[in-house]
XYZ file of C-alpha atoms in Angstrom:
329
model
C -4.838 -28.231 6.542
C -1.086 -28.185 7.047
C -1.266 -30.617 10.003
C -3.573 -32.912 8.042
C -1.112 -33.122 5.141
C 1.763 -33.841 7.525
C -0.173 -36.686 9.218
C -1.153 -38.140 5.840
C 2.464 -38.163 4.650
C 3.600 -39.836 7.883
C 0.951 -42.576 7.629
C 1.807 -43.259 3.983
C 5.498 -43.531 4.816
C 4.799 -46.002 7.644
C 2.502 -48.069 5.420
C 5.048 -48.129 2.621
C 7.722 -49.225 5.080
C 5.537 -52.073 6.356
C 4.671 -53.229 2.846
C 8.278 -53.151 1.698
C 9.349 -55.104 4.817
C 6.679 -57.734 4.202
C 7.722 -57.927 0.573
C 11.355 -58.445 1.479
C 10.424 -61.171 3.994
C 8.333 -62.942 1.365
C 11.164 -62.659 -1.118
C 13.490 -64.290 1.388
C 10.876 -67.013 1.933
C 10.714 -67.670 -1.832
C 14.419 -68.339 -1.846
C 14.436 -70.584 1.242
C 11.117 -72.510 1.160
C 11.681 -74.413 -2.130
C 14.795 -75.945 -0.676
C 13.006 -76.924 2.527
C 9.699 -78.139 1.072
C 10.822 -79.485 -2.279
C 9.065 -79.303 -5.620
C 5.935 -81.078 -4.264
C 4.774 -77.854 -2.694
C 4.542 -75.903 -5.954
C 1.098 -74.528 -5.010
C 2.443 -72.923 -1.852
C 5.393 -71.582 -3.796
C 3.171 -70.096 -6.510
C 0.900 -68.503 -3.902
C 3.857 -66.845 -2.222
C 5.044 -65.520 -5.577
C 1.567 -64.050 -6.257
C 1.285 -62.514 -2.789
C 4.769 -61.032 -3.063
C 3.962 -59.510 -6.454
C 0.725 -58.023 -5.102
C 2.494 -56.567 -2.071
C 5.146 -54.967 -4.275
C 2.479 -53.514 -6.582
C 0.552 -52.074 -3.630
C 3.778 -50.754 -2.073
C 4.783 -49.038 -5.302
C 1.296 -47.538 -5.562
C 1.558 -46.111 -2.071
C 5.016 -44.741 -2.841
C 3.554 -42.998 -5.889
C 0.692 -41.617 -3.796
C 3.165 -40.399 -1.171
C 5.181 -38.656 -3.881
C 2.037 -36.995 -5.254
C 0.995 -35.863 -1.781
C 4.458 -34.394 -1.226
C 4.282 -32.533 -4.529
C 0.802 -31.209 -3.703
C 2.064 -30.044 -0.319
C 4.997 -28.244 -1.938
C 2.683 -26.563 -4.419
C 0.402 -25.599 -1.521
C 3.325 -23.984 0.314
C 4.303 -22.081 -2.817
C 0.742 -20.857 -3.273
C 0.596 -19.739 0.364
C 3.890 -17.867 -0.036
C 2.644 -16.214 -3.223
C -0.583 -15.247 -1.483
C 1.329 -13.763 1.479
C 3.539 -11.832 -0.954
C 0.482 -10.480 -2.778
C -1.036 -9.369 0.529
C 2.252 -7.683 1.520
C 2.476 -5.947 -1.875
C -1.092 -4.712 -1.520
C -0.334 -3.306 1.946
C 2.777 -1.588 0.572
C 0.757 -0.008 -2.229
C -1.843 1.208 0.245
C 0.894 2.589 2.479
C 2.497 4.444 -0.426
C -0.846 5.975 -1.361
C -1.383 7.141 2.219
C 2.118 8.607 2.344
C 1.514 10.373 -0.953
C -1.784 11.776 0.311
C -0.176 12.914 3.576
C 2.939 14.521 2.115
C 1.507 16.246 -0.954
C -1.353 17.808 0.985
C 0.855 20.393 2.756
C 2.535 21.977 -0.317
C -0.808 21.943 -2.111
C -2.370 23.785 0.843
C 0.399 26.394 0.653
C -0.107 26.818 -3.080
C -3.848 27.208 -2.598
C -3.400 29.674 0.285
C -1.068 32.017 -1.592
C -3.056 31.703 -4.803
C -6.215 32.641 -2.879
C -4.482 35.677 -1.366
C -3.357 36.813 -4.802
C -6.828 36.279 -6.254
C -8.691 38.139 -3.520
C -6.227 40.921 -2.674
C -4.067 41.323 -5.761
C -4.828 45.043 -6.006
C -3.898 45.718 -2.362
C -0.757 43.545 -2.258
C 2.486 45.464 -2.965
C 4.546 44.224 -5.889
C 7.433 43.041 -3.718
C 5.105 41.019 -1.474
C 3.371 39.614 -4.541
C 6.759 38.378 -5.809
C 7.366 36.679 -2.442
C 4.013 34.915 -2.665
C 4.812 33.709 -6.165
C 8.209 32.510 -4.950
C 6.525 30.495 -2.185
C 4.174 28.961 -4.739
C 7.207 27.998 -6.813
C 8.930 26.453 -3.764
C 5.811 24.474 -2.917
C 5.632 23.137 -6.472
C 9.274 22.005 -6.207
C 8.518 20.249 -2.922
C 5.466 18.484 -4.354
C 7.587 17.309 -7.300
C 10.277 16.057 -4.932
C 7.690 14.102 -2.921
C 6.316 12.455 -6.058
C 9.848 11.539 -7.185
C 10.873 10.088 -3.827
C 7.695 8.536 -2.461
C 9.524 5.291 -1.619
C 11.776 7.072 0.856
C 11.759 4.320 3.545
C 13.503 1.992 1.059
C 16.329 4.494 0.488
C 17.721 4.620 4.009
C 21.390 5.465 4.138
C 21.604 7.362 0.854
C 23.515 10.632 1.081
C 22.955 11.920 -2.457
C 22.365 15.648 -2.611
C 23.698 16.546 0.866
C 25.169 20.035 0.901
C 26.007 22.958 3.130
C 23.063 25.191 4.018
C 21.957 27.691 6.628
C 19.500 26.029 8.997
C 17.994 29.358 10.084
C 17.240 30.319 6.479
C 15.692 26.889 5.863
C 13.445 27.264 8.925
C 12.342 30.778 7.938
C 11.691 29.659 4.365
C 9.395 26.843 5.485
C 7.685 29.050 8.058
C 6.877 31.502 5.266
C 4.722 28.828 3.625
C 2.679 28.673 6.845
C 2.263 32.455 7.041
C -1.422 32.488 5.941
C -2.290 29.832 8.533
C -0.306 31.528 11.307
C -2.074 34.800 10.582
C -5.524 33.242 10.306
C -5.123 31.303 13.572
C -3.546 34.332 15.301
C -0.536 32.384 16.475
C 2.284 33.846 18.531
C 5.624 32.881 17.011
C 8.809 33.075 19.092
C 12.154 32.605 17.351
C 15.490 32.224 19.118
C 17.815 31.502 16.235
C 21.094 32.519 14.724
C 22.692 31.661 11.415
C 24.195 28.195 11.480
C 25.520 26.048 8.622
C 24.718 22.338 8.591
C 25.131 19.400 6.201
C 21.709 18.353 4.888
C 19.659 17.609 1.809
C 17.670 20.811 1.184
C 14.392 19.391 -0.104
C 14.318 16.597 2.448
C 15.094 19.007 5.290
C 12.243 21.260 4.148
C 9.959 18.239 4.100
C 10.930 17.369 7.697
C 10.370 20.948 8.860
C 7.002 21.083 7.087
C 5.900 17.879 8.824
C 6.985 19.107 12.258
C 5.487 22.598 11.899
C 2.258 21.125 10.583
C 2.067 18.750 13.573
C 2.758 21.574 16.027
C -0.058 23.672 14.548
C -2.498 20.793 14.045
C -2.237 19.445 17.600
C -2.472 22.762 19.427
C -5.259 25.319 19.645
C -5.465 28.507 17.535
C -4.056 31.523 19.363
C -1.435 29.450 21.198
C 2.302 30.016 21.044
C 4.873 28.277 18.865
C 8.507 28.572 19.979
C 11.462 27.637 17.763
C 14.965 27.538 19.230
C 18.440 26.732 17.902
C 21.192 25.664 20.300
C 24.590 23.974 20.181
C 24.166 22.420 23.648
C 22.976 18.837 23.609
C 19.697 18.623 25.575
C 19.484 16.368 28.614
C 16.532 14.544 27.028
C 18.574 13.524 23.976
C 19.239 9.809 23.436
C 22.753 8.569 24.098
C 25.114 8.661 21.138
C 27.196 5.671 20.114
C 30.966 6.052 19.728
C 30.594 6.152 15.933
C 27.985 8.903 16.141
C 30.117 10.840 18.620
C 32.928 10.972 16.080
C 30.788 12.666 13.441
C 31.656 16.097 14.836
C 29.618 18.953 16.213
C 25.855 19.074 16.064
C 23.194 21.760 16.076
C 19.895 21.194 17.844
C 16.539 22.617 16.754
C 13.575 22.629 19.147
C 9.955 23.125 18.039
C 7.803 23.704 21.126
C 3.998 23.923 20.995
C 1.305 24.330 23.661
C -0.847 21.439 22.538
C -2.216 18.266 24.050
C 1.185 16.775 24.861
C 2.361 13.189 24.426
C 2.696 10.776 27.379
C 6.287 9.480 27.695
C 5.184 5.845 27.281
C 3.553 6.700 23.915
C 6.392 8.700 22.366
C 8.408 5.934 20.698
C 5.270 4.355 19.256
C 4.492 7.538 17.319
C 7.640 7.095 15.228
C 6.043 3.992 13.692
C 3.777 4.379 10.634
C 0.033 4.977 11.110
C 0.275 5.537 14.880
C -1.755 8.317 16.515
C -2.888 9.359 19.980
C -6.545 8.712 20.692
C -6.715 11.965 22.671
C -5.612 14.013 19.638
C -7.833 12.541 16.924
C -10.411 15.319 17.263
C -7.787 18.008 16.588
C -6.586 16.604 13.259
C -9.070 13.961 12.070
C -7.550 13.983 8.572
C -4.099 12.917 9.841
C -2.638 9.531 8.940
C 0.064 9.149 11.619
C 2.957 9.420 9.152
C 4.587 12.791 9.889
C 6.991 11.699 12.623
C 7.690 8.376 10.914
C 8.749 10.027 7.632
C 10.671 12.767 9.439
C 12.708 10.143 11.287
C 13.458 8.310 8.031
C 14.608 11.491 6.294
C 16.720 12.749 9.195
C 18.484 9.414 9.592
C 19.397 9.565 5.906
C 21.147 12.866 6.642
C 22.864 11.530 9.759
C 20.461 13.392 12.035
C 18.300 12.529 15.031
C 14.790 13.253 16.243
C 13.098 12.717 19.603
C 10.228 14.041 21.711
C 10.129 15.809 25.048
C 6.731 16.014 26.745
C 5.034 15.254 30.059
C 1.772 14.399 28.326
C -0.165 17.113 30.195
C -2.670 19.060 28.032
C -1.567 22.659 27.522
C 2.055 21.853 28.376
C 2.568 20.766 24.796
C 5.365 18.869 23.116
C 8.917 19.821 22.214
C 10.216 18.054 19.126
C 13.995 18.026 18.973
C 16.050 17.331 15.875
C 19.800 17.428 15.386
C 21.991 17.827 12.316
C 25.726 17.855 11.732
C 27.126 21.346 12.094
C 29.897 22.782 9.957
């Protein structure tokens, strides 16, 4: 359609140019011929006047048509742009709904798990442990509220509002506590090599990142397998190179989350940081996943000046180590 309109405009312009040229030649003839032929050739003169008038009328008509075609083409382009914008808006709305579904599901699962424990075993649970369960329910409610308030996180890159000093070890243990029912039910072995370490981060966003990464580690590995979490101040060899600006941001702490799952081939690792990307080999382990966990974690960490990358050979059973870094105080 676009090519057809372009060809039509070109033909109309050429035709208008020809008609105007003929009209100008006839006009010149009207001025010269009477002097050459004299008044005895009035019929020829009158005919030339009529032909010239007709040519000018037709030329003006074609110019009007060309103008209308140009206006229609402009309106067509505007309609196409509006249609493309509507399609993009619809995709954004669908993406936001998928993000909402993905992110809210984890705190809701924690709330349901602890509430179910309290309902079924409230008489056997000691009062102190009951208070801890209620505290976890309260934390999960705060996290769900935060997710609903900040669902358009990818559009807020670079914001540093709410960053504060916090203990990374305490944050990790707090999030792990929300997975306690699942860890116990799946009989997981949990290995922790951590010490207290203060970092600069946004508490709720950091908890959201940790939830995503722990959930991935558990979802893409078999029950009964081991989960190892390590804190170190030594930059791993697998870490991406830092720019000069990033190097000047000071010391960093590195957190590793190692599972014994299906692994991720090196050539697939960067792709998984894009939205809605998943490994075909892992779909049977977490069919409800949407491929958003790593994407959102990367967005949130970059807002806090952090990094995230993967370390895996892609061999089943060897698992994946997810590394993240934050600025250390």
